[in-house]
């Protein structure tokens, strides 16, 4: 069983997500990186835009649809100081460990497929339809590449092209995060409108998806008691993340909590 992690700051809405067992999918306009899922990527390649339009894409309509796309972010890294400081509120928050292939129930209409973020120093030249894009990278190090033309001219692969474009992030700033994401929405039909508000979507995680809760060493006592109670009631293992200077290395130590 492979696992994946999601960090949470100590806020009321994050605590609500834990207690009520759901993921929050943020829409594009509410992501912390304004370059993320930024469709200016289409505007800077005139020939690529023409190619899309020649295949029947209404780009104005597509821009509106992608505004309703939403993502839920995860990482492969549990003992990252950057995450514990930035995303878990200076070790006052927590991190949830999930079974990687068991995050959401496909019957809810959400694709249960994690997409690795693609870290690049610059956007590929989309005007070159023979440009190869690394569409998928496997855990064993192998990968699958396709040309822009190969993706665009094959209806079954067109969505892979747009999913690729929506996963590009700046390598210099973000690559240490090893992010992967669930993507809600596609270019044909939006689902889960009933769970939507202006900011995003509230989607339940699959039963038994949560495998462990790791709390930060600076978590306030009142919050620690609430999470401890939740862990006991649901028989979820609990650990704590704390700094460790053993062997003179700046590392995070994860220790189990017995309750």
XYZ file of C-alpha atoms in Angstrom:
259
model
C 0.000 0.000 0.000
C 1.433 3.392 -0.980
C 0.519 6.510 0.912
C 0.065 10.206 0.227
C -0.072 13.192 2.586
C -2.074 16.381 3.011
C -1.116 19.202 5.402
C -3.589 21.406 7.277
C -3.256 24.710 9.115
C -5.058 24.957 12.497
C -8.245 26.639 11.245
C -11.929 25.993 11.936
C -12.704 25.032 8.349
C -9.795 22.564 8.229
C -10.974 21.018 11.494
C -14.465 20.763 9.990
C -12.991 18.915 6.979
C -11.356 16.395 9.324
C -14.360 15.829 11.582
C -16.758 15.547 8.629
C -14.258 13.620 6.489
C -14.114 15.539 3.233
C -11.600 17.057 0.842
C -11.777 20.673 -0.251
C -11.195 21.265 -3.975
C -10.187 24.891 -4.646
C -11.139 26.652 -7.845
C -8.423 28.271 -9.923
C -9.026 31.834 -8.736
C -8.442 30.834 -5.111
C -5.125 29.016 -5.464
C -2.106 30.551 -3.718
C -0.071 30.679 -6.942
C -1.570 33.017 -9.614
C 0.440 31.178 -12.291
C -1.222 27.877 -11.377
C -3.819 26.757 -13.963
C -3.268 30.107 -15.719
C -4.765 30.099 -19.200
C -2.471 32.841 -20.433
C -0.571 29.772 -21.555
C -2.994 29.608 -24.502
C -2.715 33.283 -25.366
C 1.071 33.316 -25.763
C 0.982 30.698 -28.546
C -1.086 32.066 -31.478
C -0.589 29.035 -33.730
C -1.642 26.701 -30.933
C -4.805 28.750 -30.407
C -5.558 28.492 -34.107
C -5.001 24.751 -33.938
C -7.462 24.464 -31.038
C -10.056 26.572 -32.800
C -9.693 24.521 -35.973
C -10.685 21.498 -33.891
C -13.858 23.164 -32.695
C -12.761 24.601 -29.371
C -14.477 27.822 -28.333
C -11.642 29.354 -26.285
C -13.824 31.943 -24.553
C -16.161 29.182 -23.432
C -13.215 27.002 -22.449
C -11.756 29.788 -20.299
C -15.056 30.006 -18.431
C -15.262 26.240 -17.963
C -11.730 26.006 -16.615
C -12.672 28.672 -14.075
C -14.872 25.964 -12.567
C -12.086 23.381 -12.538
C -10.934 22.631 -9.004
C -7.994 20.782 -7.509
C -7.104 19.094 -4.239
C -3.369 19.011 -3.516
C -1.297 16.307 -1.839
C 2.390 15.565 -1.389
C 4.567 12.458 -1.174
C 6.635 13.987 1.637
C 5.851 13.602 5.350
C 8.938 15.032 7.053
C 9.365 18.278 5.106
C 10.170 21.303 7.297
C 8.799 23.652 4.642
C 5.384 21.956 4.740
C 5.191 21.841 8.511
C 6.113 25.511 8.760
C 4.091 26.934 5.858
C 1.074 24.685 5.350
C 0.686 23.324 8.882
C 0.964 26.715 10.592
C 4.424 26.482 12.144
C 3.846 22.972 13.510
C 0.511 24.010 15.086
C -1.532 22.106 12.504
C -1.583 18.519 11.324
C -0.953 16.198 8.415
C -3.234 13.392 7.215
C -1.921 10.174 5.698
C -4.137 8.550 3.078
C -4.046 5.410 1.035
C -2.937 6.712 -2.349
C -5.302 4.688 -4.536
C -8.307 4.939 -2.232
C -8.949 8.668 -1.837
C -12.440 9.243 -3.234
C -15.305 7.057 -4.346
C -15.573 7.056 -8.178
C -19.313 6.622 -7.742
C -19.369 10.256 -6.580
C -18.210 11.274 -10.045
C -14.704 12.374 -9.019
C -11.842 10.675 -10.896
C -9.751 8.793 -8.338
C -6.522 9.506 -10.228
C -3.623 11.484 -8.833
C -1.740 13.645 -11.329
C 1.841 14.659 -10.603
C 2.494 18.377 -10.970
C 4.876 19.112 -13.845
C 7.752 21.362 -12.757
C 9.333 23.317 -15.603
C 11.577 26.345 -15.978
C 9.514 27.545 -18.917
C 6.356 26.592 -20.773
C 6.946 24.238 -23.732
C 6.634 25.698 -27.229
C 3.036 24.760 -27.964
C 3.203 26.263 -31.457
C 5.411 23.324 -32.400
C 2.824 20.581 -32.800
C 5.609 17.987 -32.924
C 6.827 19.026 -29.461
C 6.917 16.018 -27.116
C 5.203 16.409 -23.747
C 5.876 14.030 -20.878
C 2.264 13.179 -20.098
C 2.767 10.551 -17.434
C 5.611 9.551 -15.158
C 5.542 6.218 -13.356
C 6.902 5.411 -9.911
C 9.517 3.129 -11.446
C 11.010 6.122 -13.305
C 9.564 5.301 -16.709
C 7.396 7.824 -18.508
C 5.055 8.257 -21.450
C 5.468 11.102 -23.927
C 3.138 12.287 -26.671
C 3.398 14.992 -29.315
C 0.984 17.907 -29.168
C -0.425 16.772 -32.501
C -0.824 13.208 -31.250
C -2.850 14.441 -28.303
C -4.928 17.011 -30.108
C -5.909 14.912 -33.122
C -7.060 11.991 -30.974
C -10.368 12.718 -29.246
C -9.672 10.143 -26.538
C -6.419 11.928 -25.644
C -7.520 15.569 -25.914
C -8.346 15.868 -22.249
C -4.837 14.626 -21.395
C -3.461 17.661 -23.201
C -5.493 20.105 -21.133
C -4.769 18.204 -17.932
C -1.070 18.559 -18.771
C -1.384 22.318 -19.245
C -3.209 22.668 -15.924
C -0.419 20.884 -14.033
C 2.541 23.096 -15.012
C 4.277 24.995 -12.190
C 7.531 26.923 -11.803
C 10.335 24.470 -11.017
C 12.566 26.950 -9.149
C 9.834 27.939 -6.678
C 7.665 24.859 -6.221
C 9.550 21.674 -7.169
C 10.548 20.772 -3.590
C 6.879 20.203 -2.790
C 6.557 17.004 -4.862
C 2.902 17.852 -5.343
C 0.273 15.649 -6.882
C -3.373 16.534 -7.253
C -6.866 15.282 -7.852
C -8.569 17.303 -10.581
C -12.329 17.833 -10.531
C -13.949 18.850 -13.772
C -13.284 18.364 -17.483
C -13.734 20.250 -20.735
C -16.989 18.514 -21.563
C -19.173 18.380 -18.484
C -18.924 19.754 -14.950
C -20.153 17.555 -12.128
C -20.918 18.207 -8.488
C -22.491 21.587 -8.986
C -24.608 20.759 -5.937
C -21.454 20.721 -3.762
C -20.055 23.943 -5.197
C -19.818 27.458 -3.892
C -17.901 30.427 -5.248
C -14.569 29.060 -3.992
C -14.671 25.348 -4.719
C -16.162 21.952 -3.933
C -16.585 19.847 -0.813
C -16.086 16.161 -1.714
C -16.215 13.309 0.864
C -13.142 11.146 1.099
C -13.682 7.425 0.692
C -14.511 5.365 3.739
C -11.335 4.024 5.376
C -9.135 6.253 3.187
C -7.590 7.974 6.223
C -4.759 5.879 7.664
C -3.034 8.145 10.186
C -3.076 11.631 11.720
C 0.244 13.362 12.445
C -0.033 16.428 14.681
C 2.524 19.208 14.928
C 4.555 19.534 18.138
C 3.274 23.100 18.692
C -0.422 22.259 18.327
C -2.566 24.102 20.923
C -3.758 21.806 23.698
C -7.489 22.349 23.034
C -7.023 21.322 19.399
C -4.868 18.351 20.331
C -7.676 17.080 22.602
C -10.258 17.375 19.803
C -8.087 15.485 17.329
C -7.174 12.863 19.928
C -10.872 12.263 20.570
C -11.560 11.964 16.826
C -8.669 9.511 16.427
C -9.922 7.361 19.331
C -13.513 7.281 18.097
C -12.447 6.271 14.598
C -9.565 3.986 15.587
C -7.048 6.092 13.621
C -3.334 5.874 14.563
C -1.912 9.140 15.861
C 1.666 10.472 15.696
C 3.485 13.725 16.423
C 6.038 15.574 14.279
C 8.883 17.238 16.163
C 12.352 18.640 15.378
C 15.279 16.297 15.823
C 18.952 17.332 15.885
C 20.320 13.826 16.290
C 23.503 13.338 14.240
C 23.576 17.154 13.868
C 21.027 16.977 11.017
C 17.975 19.228 10.719
C 15.322 16.536 10.494
C 11.701 15.971 11.466
C 11.060 12.994 13.717
C 7.691 11.258 13.604
C 6.799 9.514 16.864
C 3.652 7.467 17.593
C 1.244 8.697 20.266
C -0.228 5.992 22.489
C -3.795 6.668 23.600
